[in-house]
């Protein structure tokens, strides 16, 4: 039986890797919807190659261009945020959530509401609204499968295990572009330097987040929300080779490590074929050639993002939504050249401080409230950035 598949964020790094796997096994999948930001040419090409039912761009101004590119193909074209939510709500069996940022939250929720299995690359939705995502999955009998490589690794290590026998989990971090830079030099790190990753080929935003360790900070929170671990059970280790993605430690001292090449097609493929294992065309590791795997403690003085993530996990409530929105805004500020590399963490910390009263630690998380908090946190962070520029 073919699986009906939709891909949110089809034109990005995760989206293209997902399509790569689908095109390698074309009879297994039927494509319902593909969505993108503004890369309409790539979206139209993907939609035709995969014979999708509908292609949606977030950018309403580009609808005529998308329509023109799809003319005569029978593929529907649509545009705008609401159209992306509607595409996500179209009946399908498996939906890849690979939009970058908080924009991925509401279409992900729409996919869960129609009962689809949601393959979750969009970690921001777990950070901003983890309890809501889980509750929506449960209420609709929908399955949530992690795609972030560390969380896929944890998920795989937990198969057949009892959750209450888990003592700790360790997620690894490559250390990003600047792992061997002295702290002083980080101050003047440029956009180009932060945008190249030593091991992984990913979208620009997550690549910069890897250099600042904000990506790992988001992943700490994601691990807590997805699996329900206590914050003190989740550790981070710098592992420059990026071959061990995560480890799960059990009550008897045993440690299950997930080892694989730094290729997102493994985690995507695991989710795509779950509960089976497909023949995923990633490199088979030759460990004799690799020789040595190294690990070391992260230095929180260099990377305050990890300390901030720990505060957010303790606070709970809407702190994750504030953290994520402030981080996205600070990242915009760095990309636009308005603040320096190390100032990103300062802006996020100051935003969290200013908004602690808005964390509403015990409140049930609703989509409207997340959007409101997100909006306010972006405004607060933008003002802080403007004040810095004097
Ligand atoms: P990317 O920037 O390469 O792609 C993002 C996709 O989302 C594109 O299709 C883009 O057009 C679309 N998009 C961007 N803004 C949008 C908006 N406002 N509305 C609708 N669509 C929009 O990003 P990526 O690296 O593929 O990452 C996607 C998600 O997966 C992120 O949440 C990231 O943290 C996560 N992730 C990525 C990797 C990786 O290897 N790239 C690994 C783990 C997790
Ligand atoms: Mg990851």
Coordinates of C-alpha atoms and ligand atoms in Angstrom, one line a residue:
X1 CA 0.0 0.0 0.0
X2 CA 1.3 3.4 -0.8
X3 CA 1.8 6.0 1.9
X4 CA 0.2 9.4 1.4
X5 CA 2.8 12.0 2.2
X6 CA 2.9 15.7 2.6
X7 CA 6.1 17.8 3.1
X8 CA 6.0 21.1 4.9
X9 CA 9.1 23.1 4.1
X10 CA 9.8 20.9 1.0
X11 CA 12.4 23.2 -0.6
X12 CA 14.7 23.4 2.5
X13 CA 17.6 21.1 3.5
X14 CA 15.4 18.6 5.3
X15 CA 12.6 18.8 2.7
X16 CA 15.1 18.1 -0.2
X17 CA 16.6 15.1 1.8
X18 CA 13.1 13.8 2.3
X19 CA 12.3 14.1 -1.4
X20 CA 15.6 12.4 -2.2
X21 CA 14.4 9.3 -0.2
X22 CA 11.0 9.3 -1.8
X23 CA 12.3 9.5 -5.3
X24 CA 14.5 6.5 -4.6
X25 CA 11.4 4.5 -3.7
X26 CA 8.7 6.1 -5.9
X27 CA 6.1 3.3 -5.8
X28 CA 5.9 3.5 -2.0
X29 CA 4.5 7.0 -1.8
X30 CA 1.7 9.2 -3.0
X31 CA 2.4 12.9 -2.6
X32 CA -0.5 15.1 -1.3
X33 CA 0.9 18.5 -0.5
X34 CA 4.3 20.3 -0.8
X35 CA 4.8 23.7 0.9
X36 CA 7.6 26.3 0.8
X37 CA 8.5 29.8 1.8
X38 CA 9.4 31.8 -1.3
X39 CA 11.4 29.5 -3.5
X40 CA 8.6 29.0 -6.0
X41 CA 10.7 27.7 -8.9
X42 CA 12.1 24.8 -6.8
X43 CA 8.6 24.1 -5.3
X44 CA 7.0 23.9 -8.7
X45 CA 9.7 21.6 -10.0
X46 CA 9.4 19.3 -7.0
X47 CA 5.6 19.3 -7.3
X48 CA 5.8 18.2 -10.9
X49 CA 8.5 15.6 -10.3
X50 CA 6.5 14.0 -7.5
X51 CA 3.0 14.7 -9.0
X52 CA 1.8 16.4 -5.9
X53 CA -1.9 17.3 -5.6
X54 CA -1.2 20.8 -4.3
X55 CA 1.8 23.2 -4.0
X56 CA 1.7 26.1 -1.5
X57 CA 4.0 29.0 -1.1
X58 CA 3.9 31.1 2.1
X59 CA 4.5 34.2 0.0
X60 CA 1.2 35.5 -1.3
X61 CA 2.9 37.8 -3.8
X62 CA 4.4 34.8 -5.5
X63 CA 1.1 33.0 -6.2
X64 CA 0.9 34.2 -9.9
X65 CA 4.5 32.9 -10.4
X66 CA 3.6 29.5 -8.9
X67 CA 0.3 29.3 -10.9
X68 CA 2.2 30.1 -14.1
X69 CA 4.8 27.4 -13.4
X70 CA 2.1 24.8 -12.7
X71 CA -0.2 25.7 -15.6
X72 CA -1.5 22.7 -17.4
X73 CA -0.1 20.2 -14.9
X74 CA -3.4 19.7 -13.0
X75 CA -1.5 20.6 -9.8
X76 CA -3.3 23.1 -7.5
X77 CA -1.5 26.2 -6.4
X78 CA -2.1 28.2 -3.3
X79 CA -0.4 30.8 -1.1
X80 CA -0.4 32.2 2.4
X81 CA -0.2 31.0 5.9
X82 CA -3.8 29.8 6.0
X83 CA -3.3 27.9 2.8
X84 CA -0.3 26.1 4.4
X85 CA -2.4 25.1 7.4
X86 CA -5.1 23.9 5.0
X87 CA -2.5 21.8 3.0
X88 CA -1.3 20.3 6.2
X89 CA -4.9 19.4 7.1
X90 CA -5.4 17.5 3.9
X91 CA -5.8 13.8 4.6
X92 CA -2.4 12.1 4.4
X93 CA -0.7 9.3 6.4
X94 CA 2.7 11.0 7.0
X95 CA 3.6 14.6 7.2
X96 CA 7.1 15.9 7.3
X97 CA 7.3 19.1 9.5
X98 CA 10.4 20.8 8.1
X99 CA 9.6 24.5 8.1
X100 CA 12.2 26.4 9.9
X101 CA 11.2 28.4 13.0
X102 CA 8.0 29.0 15.0
X103 CA 6.1 29.2 11.6
X104 CA 6.2 25.4 11.6
X105 CA 4.0 25.1 14.7
X106 CA 0.5 25.8 13.4
X107 CA 0.7 23.6 10.3
X108 CA 2.2 20.8 12.4
X109 CA -0.8 21.0 14.7
X110 CA -3.1 20.9 11.7
X111 CA -1.4 17.7 10.5
X112 CA -1.8 16.1 13.9
X113 CA -5.4 17.1 14.1
X114 CA -6.2 15.1 11.0
X115 CA -4.5 12.1 12.6
X116 CA -1.4 11.9 10.4
X117 CA 1.9 10.7 11.7
X118 CA 4.0 13.8 12.1
X119 CA 7.7 13.5 11.4
X120 CA 9.1 16.4 13.4
X121 CA 12.2 18.1 12.2
X122 CA 10.8 21.5 13.3
X123 CA 12.2 21.5 16.9
X124 CA 11.0 25.0 17.4
X125 CA 7.4 23.7 17.8
X126 CA 8.4 21.4 20.7
X127 CA 10.4 24.3 22.3
X128 CA 7.6 26.8 22.0
X129 CA 4.6 24.6 22.6
X130 CA 5.7 21.0 23.6
X131 CA 2.7 20.2 25.8
X132 CA 0.3 21.4 23.2
X133 CA 1.9 19.3 20.4
X134 CA 1.8 16.2 22.6
X135 CA -1.8 16.8 23.7
X136 CA -2.9 17.3 20.1
X137 CA -1.2 14.1 19.0
X138 CA -2.9 12.2 21.8
X139 CA -6.3 13.7 21.4
X140 CA -6.3 12.7 17.7
X141 CA -4.6 9.3 17.9
X142 CA -1.7 10.7 15.9
X143 CA 1.9 9.6 16.1
X144 CA 4.8 11.9 16.6
X145 CA 8.2 10.8 15.4
X146 CA 11.3 12.8 16.1
X147 CA 13.6 13.6 13.1
X148 CA 16.2 15.7 14.8
X149 CA 19.1 13.3 14.7
X150 CA 19.7 13.3 18.4
X151 CA 16.1 12.7 19.2
X152 CA 15.7 10.1 16.6
X153 CA 18.7 8.4 18.2
X154 CA 17.1 8.5 21.7
X155 CA 13.8 7.2 20.2
X156 CA 15.6 4.3 18.6
X157 CA 17.6 3.5 21.8
X158 CA 14.3 3.4 23.8
X159 CA 12.6 0.8 21.6
X160 CA 11.6 -2.1 23.9
X161 CA 12.8 -0.3 27.0
X162 CA 10.9 0.9 30.1
X163 CA 10.9 4.7 30.3
X164 CA 11.2 4.6 34.1
X165 CA 14.4 2.6 33.8
X166 CA 16.1 5.5 32.0
X167 CA 18.6 7.2 34.3
X168 CA 20.0 9.8 31.9
X169 CA 20.3 10.8 28.2
X170 CA 23.3 12.3 26.5
X171 CA 22.9 14.4 23.4
X172 CA 26.1 15.1 21.5
X173 CA 27.1 18.4 19.8
X174 CA 29.7 18.8 17.1
X175 CA 30.6 22.2 18.6
X176 CA 29.8 23.9 15.3
X177 CA 32.0 26.2 13.3
X178 CA 33.8 27.7 16.3
X179 CA 34.5 24.8 18.5
X180 CA 38.2 25.5 18.6
X181 CA 38.1 29.3 18.6
X182 CA 39.2 31.2 21.7
X183 CA 36.4 33.1 23.4
X184 CA 37.9 36.5 22.5
X185 CA 37.7 35.8 18.8
X186 CA 34.0 34.8 18.9
X187 CA 33.1 38.4 19.5
X188 CA 34.1 39.3 15.9
X189 CA 32.9 36.1 14.2
X190 CA 31.3 37.0 10.9
X191 CA 28.1 35.7 9.3
X192 CA 30.1 33.8 6.6
X193 CA 32.2 32.1 9.3
X194 CA 29.2 31.1 11.3
X195 CA 27.4 29.8 8.3
X196 CA 29.6 26.9 7.5
X197 CA 29.4 23.7 9.5
X198 CA 32.3 21.3 9.9
X199 CA 30.2 18.1 9.6
X200 CA 26.6 18.7 8.6
X201 CA 25.1 20.3 5.5
X202 CA 22.0 22.1 6.8
X203 CA 20.0 25.3 6.3
X204 CA 21.7 28.6 7.2
X205 CA 19.8 29.3 10.4
X206 CA 20.4 26.0 12.1
X207 CA 24.0 26.1 11.0
X208 CA 24.5 29.4 12.8
X209 CA 22.6 28.0 15.8
X210 CA 25.1 25.1 15.8
X211 CA 28.0 27.6 16.1
X212 CA 26.4 29.4 19.0
X213 CA 25.1 26.2 20.6
X214 CA 21.6 27.6 20.5
X215 CA 20.7 24.6 18.4
X216 CA 21.8 22.3 21.2
X217 CA 19.9 24.5 23.7
X218 CA 16.7 24.1 21.7
X219 CA 17.5 20.3 21.6
X220 CA 17.8 20.1 25.4
X221 CA 14.3 21.6 25.7
X222 CA 13.1 19.4 22.8
X223 CA 14.3 16.3 24.6
X224 CA 12.6 17.2 27.8
X225 CA 9.3 18.0 26.1
X226 CA 9.3 15.0 23.7
X227 CA 10.3 12.3 26.1
X228 CA 9.4 13.8 29.5
X229 CA 12.9 13.5 31.0
X230 CA 13.7 15.7 34.0
X231 CA 16.1 18.5 33.0
X232 CA 18.8 17.1 35.3
X233 CA 18.7 13.8 33.4
X234 CA 19.7 15.4 30.1
X235 CA 23.4 16.0 29.4
X236 CA 25.3 17.5 26.5
X237 CA 28.7 16.3 25.3
X238 CA 30.9 17.9 22.7
X239 CA 31.7 15.1 20.1
X240 CA 33.6 16.6 17.2
X241 CA 33.2 13.6 14.9
X242 CA 29.4 13.8 15.0
X243 CA 29.0 10.0 14.7
X244 CA 27.4 9.2 18.0
X245 CA 24.2 11.1 17.9
X246 CA 22.9 10.4 21.4
X247 CA 23.2 7.9 24.2
X248 CA 20.6 6.6 26.7
X249 CA 21.8 5.4 30.1
X250 CA 19.7 2.9 32.1
X251 CA 19.3 2.0 35.7
X252 CA 21.8 -0.8 35.5
X253 CA 24.6 1.5 34.2
X254 CA 24.3 0.3 30.6
X255 CA 24.6 3.0 27.9
X256 CA 23.0 2.5 24.5
X257 CA 24.6 4.7 21.9
X258 CA 23.3 5.4 18.4
X259 CA 26.1 5.6 15.9
X260 CA 25.6 6.7 12.3
X261 CA 27.0 8.9 9.5
X262 CA 26.2 12.6 9.8
X263 CA 23.5 12.4 7.1
X264 CA 20.0 13.5 8.0
X265 CA 18.6 11.0 5.6
X266 CA 19.1 8.3 8.3
X267 CA 16.8 10.0 10.8
X268 CA 14.3 11.0 8.0
X269 CA 14.3 7.5 6.6
X270 CA 13.8 6.0 10.0
X271 CA 10.7 8.1 10.5
X272 CA 9.6 7.5 6.8
X273 CA 9.6 3.7 7.1
X274 CA 8.7 3.4 10.9
X275 CA 7.9 1.0 12.4
X276 CA 9.8 -0.9 9.7
X277 CA 13.3 -0.1 8.6
X278 CA 13.8 0.8 4.9
X279 CA 16.9 0.5 2.9
X280 CA 18.1 4.0 3.4
X281 CA 21.0 5.0 1.0
X282 CA 23.4 6.5 3.6
X283 CA 27.1 5.7 4.0
X284 CA 27.8 2.5 6.0
X285 CA 30.3 3.5 8.6
X286 CA 33.8 2.0 8.5
X287 CA 34.7 2.3 12.2
X288 CA 38.2 0.9 11.7
X289 CA 38.8 3.8 9.3
X290 CA 37.2 6.3 11.8
X291 CA 39.6 4.9 14.5
X292 CA 38.9 7.3 17.3
X293 CA 35.8 8.9 18.8
X294 CA 36.3 11.8 21.2
X295 CA 34.1 13.5 23.8
X296 CA 34.5 16.5 26.0
X297 CA 32.4 18.6 28.3
X298 CA 30.9 21.8 26.8
X299 CA 32.1 25.1 28.2
X300 CA 29.1 27.1 29.3
X301 CA 31.1 30.3 29.6
X302 CA 31.7 30.1 25.9
X303 CA 28.1 29.1 25.2
X304 CA 25.6 30.7 27.5
X305 CA 22.8 29.2 25.3
X306 CA 23.0 26.0 27.3
X307 CA 22.7 27.7 30.7
X308 CA 19.7 29.7 29.3
X309 CA 18.0 26.4 28.1
X310 CA 18.4 25.0 31.6
X311 CA 16.7 28.0 33.1
X312 CA 13.9 27.7 30.5
X313 CA 13.4 24.0 31.4
X314 CA 13.1 24.9 35.1
X315 CA 10.6 27.7 34.5
X316 CA 8.3 25.9 32.1
X317 CA 5.1 27.4 30.9
X318 CA 5.6 29.9 28.1
X319 CA 9.3 30.3 28.8
X320 CA 10.1 28.1 25.8
X321 CA 8.0 30.2 23.5
X322 CA 9.8 33.4 24.7
X323 CA 13.2 31.7 24.4
X324 CA 12.6 30.5 20.9
X325 CA 11.1 33.8 19.6
X326 CA 13.9 35.8 21.2
X327 CA 16.5 33.5 19.7
X328 CA 14.9 33.8 16.2
X329 CA 14.9 37.6 16.5
X330 CA 18.5 37.7 17.8
X331 CA 19.5 35.4 14.9
X332 CA 17.8 37.8 12.4
X333 CA 19.8 40.6 14.1
X334 CA 23.1 38.8 13.6
X335 CA 22.3 37.8 10.0
X336 CA 21.4 41.5 9.3
X337 CA 24.6 42.6 10.8
X338 CA 22.9 44.5 13.7
X339 CA 24.5 42.6 16.5
X340 CA 27.6 40.6 17.0
X341 CA 27.8 36.8 17.4
X342 CA 28.1 36.8 21.3
X343 CA 25.3 39.5 21.6
X344 CA 22.7 36.9 20.4
X345 CA 22.8 35.2 23.8
X346 CA 22.7 38.6 25.6
X347 CA 19.6 39.6 23.8
X348 CA 17.9 36.3 24.5
X349 CA 18.8 36.5 28.2
X350 CA 17.6 40.0 28.5
X351 CA 14.3 39.2 26.8
X352 CA 13.7 36.3 29.1
X353 CA 14.4 38.6 32.1
X354 CA 12.0 41.3 30.9
X355 CA 9.3 38.7 30.2
X356 CA 9.5 36.4 33.2
X357 CA 6.0 37.6 34.4
X358 CA 4.7 36.4 31.1
X359 CA 5.9 32.9 31.5
X360 CA 2.7 31.8 33.2
X361 CA 4.4 28.7 34.4
X362 CA 1.3 26.6 35.2
X363 CA -1.0 27.7 32.5
X364 CA -2.2 25.2 29.9
X365 CA -0.4 26.0 26.6
X366 CA -2.8 27.2 23.8
X367 CA -1.9 28.1 20.3
X368 CA -3.4 31.6 20.5
X369 CA -1.4 32.3 23.7
X370 CA 1.8 31.0 22.1
X371 CA 1.3 33.3 19.2
X372 CA 0.8 36.2 21.5
X373 CA 3.8 35.5 23.7
X374 CA 5.9 34.9 20.5
X375 CA 4.8 38.2 19.1
X376 CA 5.6 40.1 22.4
X377 CA 9.0 38.3 22.8
X378 CA 10.0 39.3 19.2
X379 CA 9.0 42.9 19.8
X380 CA 11.0 42.9 23.2
X381 CA 14.0 41.4 21.5
X382 CA 13.9 43.9 18.6
X383 CA 13.7 46.8 21.0
X384 CA 16.7 45.4 22.9
X385 CA 18.6 45.1 19.7
X386 CA 17.7 48.7 18.6
X387 CA 18.8 50.0 22.0
X388 CA 22.2 48.4 21.6
X389 CA 22.7 50.1 18.3
X390 CA 22.1 53.4 20.2
Ligands
LIG1 P1 15.9 25.4 5.6 O1 16.0 26.9 5.9 O2 16.8 24.7 4.7 O3 14.4 25.1 5.0 C1 13.2 25.7 5.6 C2 12.0 25.4 4.8 O4 10.9 26.1 5.4 C3 12.1 25.9 3.4 O5 11.3 25.1 2.5 C4 11.5 27.3 3.5 O6 11.1 27.8 2.2 C5 10.4 27.1 4.4 N1 10.0 28.3 5.2 C6 10.9 29.2 5.7 N2 10.2 30.1 6.4 C7 8.9 29.8 6.2 C8 7.7 30.4 6.7 N3 7.6 31.6 7.4 N4 6.5 29.8 6.3 C9 6.5 28.7 5.6 N5 7.6 28.1 5.1 C10 8.8 28.7 5.5 O7 15.8 24.7 7.0 P2 16.3 23.2 7.4 O8 17.7 23.2 7.7 O9 15.7 22.2 6.4 O10 15.5 23.0 8.8 C11 14.1 22.8 8.8 C12 13.8 22.4 10.3 O11 14.4 21.2 10.6 C13 14.3 23.4 11.3 O12 13.3 23.4 12.4 C14 15.6 22.8 11.8 O13 15.9 23.2 13.1 C15 15.2 21.3 11.7 N6 16.4 20.5 11.6 C16 17.2 20.6 10.5 C17 18.3 19.8 10.3 C18 19.1 19.8 9.1 O14 20.0 19.0 8.9 N7 18.9 20.8 8.2 C19 18.6 18.8 11.3 C20 17.8 18.7 12.4 C21 16.7 19.6 12.5
LIG2 MG1 20.0 17.9 15.9

